[in-house]
Structures are given as C-alpha cells and as structure tokens.
PDB file of C-alpha atoms in Angstrom:
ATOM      1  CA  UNK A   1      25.604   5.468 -34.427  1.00 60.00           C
ATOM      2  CA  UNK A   2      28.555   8.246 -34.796  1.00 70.00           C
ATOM      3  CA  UNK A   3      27.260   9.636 -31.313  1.00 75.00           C
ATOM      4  CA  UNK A   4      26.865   8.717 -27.698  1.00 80.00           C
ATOM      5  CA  UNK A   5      24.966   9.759 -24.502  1.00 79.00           C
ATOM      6  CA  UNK A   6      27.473  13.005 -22.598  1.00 82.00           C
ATOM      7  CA  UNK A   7      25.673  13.370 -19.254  1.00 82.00           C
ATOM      8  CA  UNK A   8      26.795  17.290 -19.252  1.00 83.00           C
ATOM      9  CA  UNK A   9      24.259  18.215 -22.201  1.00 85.00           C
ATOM     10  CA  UNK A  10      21.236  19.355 -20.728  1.00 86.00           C
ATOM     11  CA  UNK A  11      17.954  18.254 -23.106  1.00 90.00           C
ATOM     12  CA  UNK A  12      15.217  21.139 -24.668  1.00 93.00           C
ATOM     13  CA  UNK A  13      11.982  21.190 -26.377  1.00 94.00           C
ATOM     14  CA  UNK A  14      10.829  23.234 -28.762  1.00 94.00           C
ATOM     15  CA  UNK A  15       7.196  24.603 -29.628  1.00 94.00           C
ATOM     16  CA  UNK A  16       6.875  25.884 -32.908  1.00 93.00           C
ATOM     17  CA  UNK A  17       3.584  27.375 -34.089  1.00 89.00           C
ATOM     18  CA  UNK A  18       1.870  26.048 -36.548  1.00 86.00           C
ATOM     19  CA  UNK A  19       2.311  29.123 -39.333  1.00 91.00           C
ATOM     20  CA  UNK A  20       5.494  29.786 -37.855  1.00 91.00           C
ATOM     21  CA  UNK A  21       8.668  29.344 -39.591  1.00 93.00           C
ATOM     22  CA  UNK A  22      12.379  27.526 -38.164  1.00 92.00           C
ATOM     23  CA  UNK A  23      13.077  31.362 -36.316  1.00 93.00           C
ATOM     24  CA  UNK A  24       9.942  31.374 -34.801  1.00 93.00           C
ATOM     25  CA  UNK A  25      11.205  27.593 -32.718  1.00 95.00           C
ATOM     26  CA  UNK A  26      10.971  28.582 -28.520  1.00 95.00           C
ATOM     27  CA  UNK A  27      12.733  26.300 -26.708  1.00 96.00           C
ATOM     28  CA  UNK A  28      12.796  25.379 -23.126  1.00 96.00           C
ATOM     29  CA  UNK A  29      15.076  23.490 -20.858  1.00 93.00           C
ATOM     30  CA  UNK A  30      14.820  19.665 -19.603  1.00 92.00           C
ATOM     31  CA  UNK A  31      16.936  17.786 -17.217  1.00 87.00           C
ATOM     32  CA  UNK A  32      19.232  14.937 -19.261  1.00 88.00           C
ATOM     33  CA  UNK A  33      16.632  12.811 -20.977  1.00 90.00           C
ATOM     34  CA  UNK A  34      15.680  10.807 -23.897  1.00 90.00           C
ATOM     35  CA  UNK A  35      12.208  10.447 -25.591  1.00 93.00           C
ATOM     36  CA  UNK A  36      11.338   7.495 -28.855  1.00 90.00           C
ATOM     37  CA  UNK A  37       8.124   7.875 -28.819  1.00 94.00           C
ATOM     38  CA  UNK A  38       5.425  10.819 -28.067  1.00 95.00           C
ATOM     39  CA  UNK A  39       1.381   9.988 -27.639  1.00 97.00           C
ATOM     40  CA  UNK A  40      -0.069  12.637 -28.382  1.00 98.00           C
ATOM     41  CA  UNK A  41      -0.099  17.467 -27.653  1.00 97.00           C
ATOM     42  CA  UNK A  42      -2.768  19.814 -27.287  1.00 97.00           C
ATOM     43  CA  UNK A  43      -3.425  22.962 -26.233  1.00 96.00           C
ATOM     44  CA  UNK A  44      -4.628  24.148 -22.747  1.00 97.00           C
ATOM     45  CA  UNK A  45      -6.757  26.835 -22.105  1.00 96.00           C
ATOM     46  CA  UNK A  46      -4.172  28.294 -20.162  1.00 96.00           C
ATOM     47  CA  UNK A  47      -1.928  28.787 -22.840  1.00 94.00           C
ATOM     48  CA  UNK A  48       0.538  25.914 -22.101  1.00 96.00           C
ATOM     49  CA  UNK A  49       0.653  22.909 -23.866  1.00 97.00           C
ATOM     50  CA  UNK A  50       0.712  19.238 -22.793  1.00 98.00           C
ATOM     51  CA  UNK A  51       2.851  16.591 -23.931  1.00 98.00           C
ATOM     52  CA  UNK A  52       2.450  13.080 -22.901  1.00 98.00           C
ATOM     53  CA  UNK A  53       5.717  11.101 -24.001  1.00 98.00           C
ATOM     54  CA  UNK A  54       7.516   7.363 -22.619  1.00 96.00           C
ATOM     55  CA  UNK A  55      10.604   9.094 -21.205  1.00 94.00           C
ATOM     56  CA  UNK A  56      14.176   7.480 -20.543  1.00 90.00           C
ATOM     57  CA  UNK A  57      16.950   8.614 -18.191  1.00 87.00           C
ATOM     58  CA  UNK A  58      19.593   8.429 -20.769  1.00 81.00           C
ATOM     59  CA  UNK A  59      20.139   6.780 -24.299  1.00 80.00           C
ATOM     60  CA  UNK A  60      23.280   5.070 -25.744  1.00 77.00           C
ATOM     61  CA  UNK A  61      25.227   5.307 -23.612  1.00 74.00           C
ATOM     62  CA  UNK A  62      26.570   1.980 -23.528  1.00 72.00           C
ATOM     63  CA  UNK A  63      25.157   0.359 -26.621  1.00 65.00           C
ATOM     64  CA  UNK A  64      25.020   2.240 -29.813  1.00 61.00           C
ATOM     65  CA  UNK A  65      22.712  -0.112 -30.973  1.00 59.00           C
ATOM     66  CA  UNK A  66      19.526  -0.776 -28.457  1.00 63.00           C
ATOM     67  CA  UNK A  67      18.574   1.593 -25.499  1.00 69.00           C
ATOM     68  CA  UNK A  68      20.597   0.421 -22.166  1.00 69.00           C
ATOM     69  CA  UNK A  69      17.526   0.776 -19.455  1.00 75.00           C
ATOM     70  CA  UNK A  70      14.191   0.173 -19.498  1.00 80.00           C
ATOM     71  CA  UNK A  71      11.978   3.562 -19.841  1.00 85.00           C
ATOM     72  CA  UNK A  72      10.983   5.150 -16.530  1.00 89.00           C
ATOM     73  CA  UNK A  73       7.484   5.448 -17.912  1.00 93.00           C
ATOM     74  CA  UNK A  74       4.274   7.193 -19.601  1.00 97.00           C
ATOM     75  CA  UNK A  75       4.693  10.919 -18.473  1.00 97.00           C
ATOM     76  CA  UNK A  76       2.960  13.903 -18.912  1.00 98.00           C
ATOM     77  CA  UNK A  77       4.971  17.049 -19.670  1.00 97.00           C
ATOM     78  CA  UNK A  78       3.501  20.126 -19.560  1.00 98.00           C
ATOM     79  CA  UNK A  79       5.050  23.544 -21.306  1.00 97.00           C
ATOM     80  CA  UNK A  80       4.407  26.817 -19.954  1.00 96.00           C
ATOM     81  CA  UNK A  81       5.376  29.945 -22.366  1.00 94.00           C
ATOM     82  CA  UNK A  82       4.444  32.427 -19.988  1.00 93.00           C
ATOM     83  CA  UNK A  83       7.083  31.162 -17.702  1.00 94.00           C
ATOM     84  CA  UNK A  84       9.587  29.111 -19.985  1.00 93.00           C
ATOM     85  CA  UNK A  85       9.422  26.033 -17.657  1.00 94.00           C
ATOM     86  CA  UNK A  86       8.258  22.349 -18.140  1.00 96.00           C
ATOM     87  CA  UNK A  87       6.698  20.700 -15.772  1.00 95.00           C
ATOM     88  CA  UNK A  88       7.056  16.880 -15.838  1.00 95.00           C
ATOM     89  CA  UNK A  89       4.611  14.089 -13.731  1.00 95.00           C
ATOM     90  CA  UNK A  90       4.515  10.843 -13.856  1.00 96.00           C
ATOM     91  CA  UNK A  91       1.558   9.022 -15.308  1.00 97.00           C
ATOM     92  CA  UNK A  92       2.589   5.528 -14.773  1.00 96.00           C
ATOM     93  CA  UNK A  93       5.850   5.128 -13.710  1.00 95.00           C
ATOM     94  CA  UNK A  94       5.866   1.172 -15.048  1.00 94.00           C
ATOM     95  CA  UNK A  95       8.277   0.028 -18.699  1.00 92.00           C
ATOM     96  CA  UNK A  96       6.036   0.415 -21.604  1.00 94.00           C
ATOM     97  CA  UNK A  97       6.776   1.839 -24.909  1.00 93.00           C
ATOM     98  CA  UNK A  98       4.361   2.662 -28.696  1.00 93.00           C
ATOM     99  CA  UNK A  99       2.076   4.699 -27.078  1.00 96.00           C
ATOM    100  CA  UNK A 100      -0.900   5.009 -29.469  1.00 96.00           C
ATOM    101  CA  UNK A 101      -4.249   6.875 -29.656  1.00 97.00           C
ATOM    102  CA  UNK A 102      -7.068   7.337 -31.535  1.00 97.00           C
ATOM    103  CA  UNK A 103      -5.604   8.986 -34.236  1.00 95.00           C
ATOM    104  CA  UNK A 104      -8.962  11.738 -34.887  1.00 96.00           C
ATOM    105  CA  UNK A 105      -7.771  12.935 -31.574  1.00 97.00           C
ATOM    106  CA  UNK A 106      -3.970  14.453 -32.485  1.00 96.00           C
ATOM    107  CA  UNK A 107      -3.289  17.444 -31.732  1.00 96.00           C
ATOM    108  CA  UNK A 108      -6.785  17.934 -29.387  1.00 97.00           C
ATOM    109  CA  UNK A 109      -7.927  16.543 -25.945  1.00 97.00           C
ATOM    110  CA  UNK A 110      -8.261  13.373 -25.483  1.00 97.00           C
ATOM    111  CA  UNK A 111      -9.088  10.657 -22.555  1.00 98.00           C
ATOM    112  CA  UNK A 112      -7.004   7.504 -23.692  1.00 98.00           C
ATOM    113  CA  UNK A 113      -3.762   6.252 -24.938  1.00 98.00           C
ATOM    114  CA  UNK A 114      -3.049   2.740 -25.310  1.00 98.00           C
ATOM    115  CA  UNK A 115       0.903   1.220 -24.737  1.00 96.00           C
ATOM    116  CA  UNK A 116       2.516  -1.569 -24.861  1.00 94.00           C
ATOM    117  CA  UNK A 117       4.414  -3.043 -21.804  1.00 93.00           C
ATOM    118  CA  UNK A 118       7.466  -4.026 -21.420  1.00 88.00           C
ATOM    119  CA  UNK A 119       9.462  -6.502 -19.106  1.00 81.00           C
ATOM    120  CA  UNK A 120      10.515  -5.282 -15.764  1.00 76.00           C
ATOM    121  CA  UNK A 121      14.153  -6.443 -16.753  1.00 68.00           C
ATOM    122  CA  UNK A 122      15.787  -5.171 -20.265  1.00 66.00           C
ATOM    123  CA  UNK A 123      16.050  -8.370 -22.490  1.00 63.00           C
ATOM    124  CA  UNK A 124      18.125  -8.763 -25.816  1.00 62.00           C
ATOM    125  CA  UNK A 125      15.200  -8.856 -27.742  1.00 58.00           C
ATOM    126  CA  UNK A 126      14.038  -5.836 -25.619  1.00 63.00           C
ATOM    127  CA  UNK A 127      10.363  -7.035 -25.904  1.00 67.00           C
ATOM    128  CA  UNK A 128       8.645 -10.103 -24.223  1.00 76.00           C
ATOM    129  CA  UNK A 129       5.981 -11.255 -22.463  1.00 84.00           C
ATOM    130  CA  UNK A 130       4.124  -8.502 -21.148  1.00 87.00           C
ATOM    131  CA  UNK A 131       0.445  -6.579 -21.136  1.00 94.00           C
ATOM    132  CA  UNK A 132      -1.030  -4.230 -23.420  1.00 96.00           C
ATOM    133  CA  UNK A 133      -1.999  -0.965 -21.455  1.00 98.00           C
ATOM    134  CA  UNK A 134      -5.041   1.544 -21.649  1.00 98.00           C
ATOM    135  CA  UNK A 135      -4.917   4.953 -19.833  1.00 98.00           C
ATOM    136  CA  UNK A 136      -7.659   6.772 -19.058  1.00 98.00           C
ATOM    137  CA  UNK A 137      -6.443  10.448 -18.190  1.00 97.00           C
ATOM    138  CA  UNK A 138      -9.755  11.678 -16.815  1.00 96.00           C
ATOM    139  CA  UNK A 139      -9.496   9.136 -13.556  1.00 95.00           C
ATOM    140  CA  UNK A 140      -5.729   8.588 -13.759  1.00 94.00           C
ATOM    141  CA  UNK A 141      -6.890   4.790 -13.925  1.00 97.00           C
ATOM    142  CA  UNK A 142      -5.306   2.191 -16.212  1.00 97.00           C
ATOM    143  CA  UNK A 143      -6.322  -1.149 -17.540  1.00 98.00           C
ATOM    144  CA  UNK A 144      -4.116  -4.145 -18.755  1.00 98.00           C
ATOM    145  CA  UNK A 145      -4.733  -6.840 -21.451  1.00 98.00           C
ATOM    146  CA  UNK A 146      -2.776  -9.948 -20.762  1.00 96.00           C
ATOM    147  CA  UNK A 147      -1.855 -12.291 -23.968  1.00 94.00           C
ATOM    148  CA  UNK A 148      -0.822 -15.041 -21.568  1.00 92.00           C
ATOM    149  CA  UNK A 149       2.521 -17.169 -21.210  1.00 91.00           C
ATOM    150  CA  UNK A 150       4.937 -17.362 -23.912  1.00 88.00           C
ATOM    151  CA  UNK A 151       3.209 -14.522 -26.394  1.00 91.00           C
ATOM    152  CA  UNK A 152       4.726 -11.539 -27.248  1.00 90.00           C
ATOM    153  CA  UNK A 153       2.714  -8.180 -28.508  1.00 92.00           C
ATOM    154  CA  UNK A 154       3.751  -6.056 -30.722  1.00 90.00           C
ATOM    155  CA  UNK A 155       2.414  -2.629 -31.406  1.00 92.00           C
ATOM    156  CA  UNK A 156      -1.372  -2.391 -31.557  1.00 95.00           C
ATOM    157  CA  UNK A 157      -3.643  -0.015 -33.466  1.00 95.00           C
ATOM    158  CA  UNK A 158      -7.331   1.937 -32.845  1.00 96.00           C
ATOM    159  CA  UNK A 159      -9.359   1.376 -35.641  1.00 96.00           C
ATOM    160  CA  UNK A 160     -12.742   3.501 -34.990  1.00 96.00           C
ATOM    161  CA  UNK A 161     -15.997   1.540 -35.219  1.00 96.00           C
ATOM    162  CA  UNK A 162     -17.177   4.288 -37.423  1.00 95.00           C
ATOM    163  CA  UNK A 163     -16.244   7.684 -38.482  1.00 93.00           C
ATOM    164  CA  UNK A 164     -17.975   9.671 -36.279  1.00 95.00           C
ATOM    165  CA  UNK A 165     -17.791   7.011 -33.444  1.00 97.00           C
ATOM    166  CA  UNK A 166     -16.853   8.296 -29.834  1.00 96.00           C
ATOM    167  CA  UNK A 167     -13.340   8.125 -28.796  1.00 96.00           C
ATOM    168  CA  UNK A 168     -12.344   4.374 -27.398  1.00 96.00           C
ATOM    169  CA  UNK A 169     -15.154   2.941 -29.424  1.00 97.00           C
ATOM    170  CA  UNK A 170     -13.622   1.332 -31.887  1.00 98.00           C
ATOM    171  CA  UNK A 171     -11.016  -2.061 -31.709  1.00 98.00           C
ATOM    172  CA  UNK A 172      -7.499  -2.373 -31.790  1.00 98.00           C
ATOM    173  CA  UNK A 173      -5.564  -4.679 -33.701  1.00 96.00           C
ATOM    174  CA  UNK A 174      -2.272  -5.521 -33.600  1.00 94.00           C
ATOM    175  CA  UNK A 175       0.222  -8.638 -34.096  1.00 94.00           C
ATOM    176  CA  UNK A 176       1.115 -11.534 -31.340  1.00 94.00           C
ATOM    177  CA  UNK A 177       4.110 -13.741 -31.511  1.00 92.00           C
ATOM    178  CA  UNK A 178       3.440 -17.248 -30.178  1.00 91.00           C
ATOM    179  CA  UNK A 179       7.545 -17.378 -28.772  1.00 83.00           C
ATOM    180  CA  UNK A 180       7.582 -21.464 -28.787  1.00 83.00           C
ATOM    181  CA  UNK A 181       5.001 -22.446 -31.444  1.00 81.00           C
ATOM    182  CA  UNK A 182       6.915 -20.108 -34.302  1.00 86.00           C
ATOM    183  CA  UNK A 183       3.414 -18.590 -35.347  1.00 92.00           C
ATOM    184  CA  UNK A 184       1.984 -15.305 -35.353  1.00 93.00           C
ATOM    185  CA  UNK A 185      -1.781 -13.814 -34.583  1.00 95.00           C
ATOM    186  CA  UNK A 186      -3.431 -11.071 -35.873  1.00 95.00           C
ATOM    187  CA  UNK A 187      -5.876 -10.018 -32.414  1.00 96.00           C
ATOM    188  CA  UNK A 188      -8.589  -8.055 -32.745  1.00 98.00           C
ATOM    189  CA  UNK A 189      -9.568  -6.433 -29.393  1.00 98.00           C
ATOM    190  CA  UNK A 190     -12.730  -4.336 -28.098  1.00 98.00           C
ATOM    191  CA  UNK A 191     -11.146  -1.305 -26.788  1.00 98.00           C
ATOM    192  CA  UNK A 192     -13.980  -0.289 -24.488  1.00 97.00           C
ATOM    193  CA  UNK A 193     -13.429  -4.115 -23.030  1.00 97.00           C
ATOM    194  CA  UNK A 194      -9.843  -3.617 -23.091  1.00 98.00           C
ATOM    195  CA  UNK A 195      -9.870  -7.142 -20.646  1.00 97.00           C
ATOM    196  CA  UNK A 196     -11.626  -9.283 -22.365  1.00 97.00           C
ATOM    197  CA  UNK A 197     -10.317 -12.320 -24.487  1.00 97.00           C
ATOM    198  CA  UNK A 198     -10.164 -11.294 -28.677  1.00 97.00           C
ATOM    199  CA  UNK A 199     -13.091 -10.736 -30.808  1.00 98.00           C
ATOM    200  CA  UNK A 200     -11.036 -12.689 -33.354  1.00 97.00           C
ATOM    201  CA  UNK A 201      -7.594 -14.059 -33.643  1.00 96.00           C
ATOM    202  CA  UNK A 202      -6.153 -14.776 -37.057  1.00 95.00           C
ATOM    203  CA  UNK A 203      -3.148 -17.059 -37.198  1.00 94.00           C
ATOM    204  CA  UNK A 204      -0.567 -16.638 -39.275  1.00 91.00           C
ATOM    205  CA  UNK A 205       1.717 -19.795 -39.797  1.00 91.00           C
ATOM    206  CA  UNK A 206       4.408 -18.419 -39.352  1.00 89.00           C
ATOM    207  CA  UNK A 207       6.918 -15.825 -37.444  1.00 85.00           C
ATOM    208  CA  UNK A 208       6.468 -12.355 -37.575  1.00 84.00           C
ATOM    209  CA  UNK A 209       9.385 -10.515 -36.267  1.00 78.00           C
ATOM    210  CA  UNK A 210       8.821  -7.877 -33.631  1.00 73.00           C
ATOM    211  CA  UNK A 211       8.117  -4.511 -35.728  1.00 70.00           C
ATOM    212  CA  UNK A 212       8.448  -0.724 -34.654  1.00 69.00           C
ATOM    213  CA  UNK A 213       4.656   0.718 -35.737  1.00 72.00           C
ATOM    214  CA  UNK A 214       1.565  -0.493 -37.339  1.00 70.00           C
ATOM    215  CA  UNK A 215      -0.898   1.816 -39.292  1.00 70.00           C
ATOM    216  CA  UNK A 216      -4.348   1.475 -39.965  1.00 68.00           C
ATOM    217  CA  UNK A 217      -5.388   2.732 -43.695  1.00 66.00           C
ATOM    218  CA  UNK A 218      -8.801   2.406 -44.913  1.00 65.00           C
TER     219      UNK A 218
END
C-alpha cells in the first residue's frame, strides 16, 4: 500500500444519521488505533451509540502487506453525542478476529457475537490453530469451540433455524482446514451448544485456502 502507520495522527469516528447527508458526518476523537472488522451498532436509550469492534494498536507499520501485531481484542466502544467522547472497554482482551452475528440483529440489540481466535503469537499465515468464540454480552461470559490439533477455522456463519427463530438458535457453518491431511471440512455447529462436537462435517478433498468472509444466502 502507498501509505504507512505515522504514530502522530490521532484516529476519529464518525456517526452519520441515517437520512443525513456527507455534511451532516460528527466525528469524535480516538487515541492511535486501527479497526478491520466491526460486529455489530445500535442505539442506546441514552442517546449514545455502541460499537463493538476487534481493535489493533497500530496497522502497517512495518509490513505493508499483513497487520504487524496480533489485535488487542473484542471491545466495546461506546459514543456519546451529548458529550463528544468515546468511551472504550474491553470485552475480551484475547487475539480473535471476523466477528459475526446473527445478521436479523444489525443495527439493534443483541446478546451474541461469535469470533474467531487467533494464535497468541502472529504467524505468517496469520491464522492457525485456534478456537471459535461465542460472547454473550448480557453475562459478559464467553464460550470456546475447539477444532482440535492441526485444524485451522476459518470464518464461520449464523444461519437461523427459522425465520422468526430466537437469536442464537440457529447453526453456524463455516470451513476447517485439516493443516497435514491437505483437506478441507464444511462444520456445521449448534450455536446454542456452541461446545459440542459438529452436527455434520462435510469433507472436501481438497485444500481450501484461508478466506476473509463467508455469507449465508438462502
């Protein structure tokens, strides 16, 4: 990229309503940071709004190519107009990136997001073997899915067991990498027993290189 990291630029966000046009943008002030990937906004009866994002220190600022630290975490930021400030907390301070939800629920409270972990150590590949996550914002509690040794995840889906099913009831799919047999699953999790083994495991005989975002489309 034509561009790298300059510790001296402060980072912003901007809120812009929903009928409003480019003038209409608010912005407010952040310490030095980088965000990928956002879970999910809503409104608070309060009037602020709450953001829930996987948040870095800094971004290429070595590499132009592939972030140079691992994320500092799932984070909830949350933007007050009435005072122009943001205040940022820590959900889960552990590597994990793709945070995804149930998708009926953008834009509107919700209880869960579901991310994918990453190593403790950055790797070339920058994924490996690590669990898929569930948050539950109501307790603060989370839950991990492990694949087991030597299988990578990629990003996973909710598919909802119906359309007017509850949030988390539903499955999640998403795409495994067996690292040392060169094959690839398609799992099939419950996500209300986000522990248990697969309801199904497809294999696919072959590799399926690591991908950015899956999509579920009827």
């Amino acid at each position: 990229f034509p561009y790298r990291w300059n510790e001296k630029h402060p980072a912003r966000i901007g809120l812009l309503p929903r009928d409003g046009e480019a003038e209409d943008i608010r912005w407010f002030p952040l310490d030095p940071c980088f965000v990928f990937h956002t879970a999910n906004a809503h409104d608070l009866p309060n009037g602020s709004v709450a953001l829930d994002v996987v948040a870095y220190d800094r971004m290429f600022a070595g590499d132009n190519l592939a972030p140079d630290e691992q994320p500092r975490g799932l984070e909830r930021w949350t933007i007050d107009p009435s005072t122009g400030s943001v205040d940022q907390r820590a959900i889960d301070p552990s590597p994990q990136e793709l945070p995804t939800i149930d998708e009926r629920r953008t834009g509107r409270p919700y209880r869960y997001i579901y991310a994918l972990g990453l190593p403790e150590q950055m790797t070339e590949t920058l994924v490996g073997e690590a669990p898929l996550i569930k948050h539950d914002l109501e307790d603060d509690s989370r839950q991990l899915h492990e694949f087991g040794p030597g299988r990578i995840a990629g990003e996973f889906v909710f598919v909802p067991r119906s359309p007017d099913a509850g949030e988390d009831d539903g499955w999640l799919i998403g795409l495994v990498i067996d690292a040392g047999g060169h094959t690839t699953a398609l799992e099939i999790l419950d996500a209300r027993d986000f522990e248990a083994p697969p309801l199904a495991s497809v294999r696919i005989p072959h590799r399926v290189p690591p991908g950015i975002h899956g999509a579920w489309l009827k």
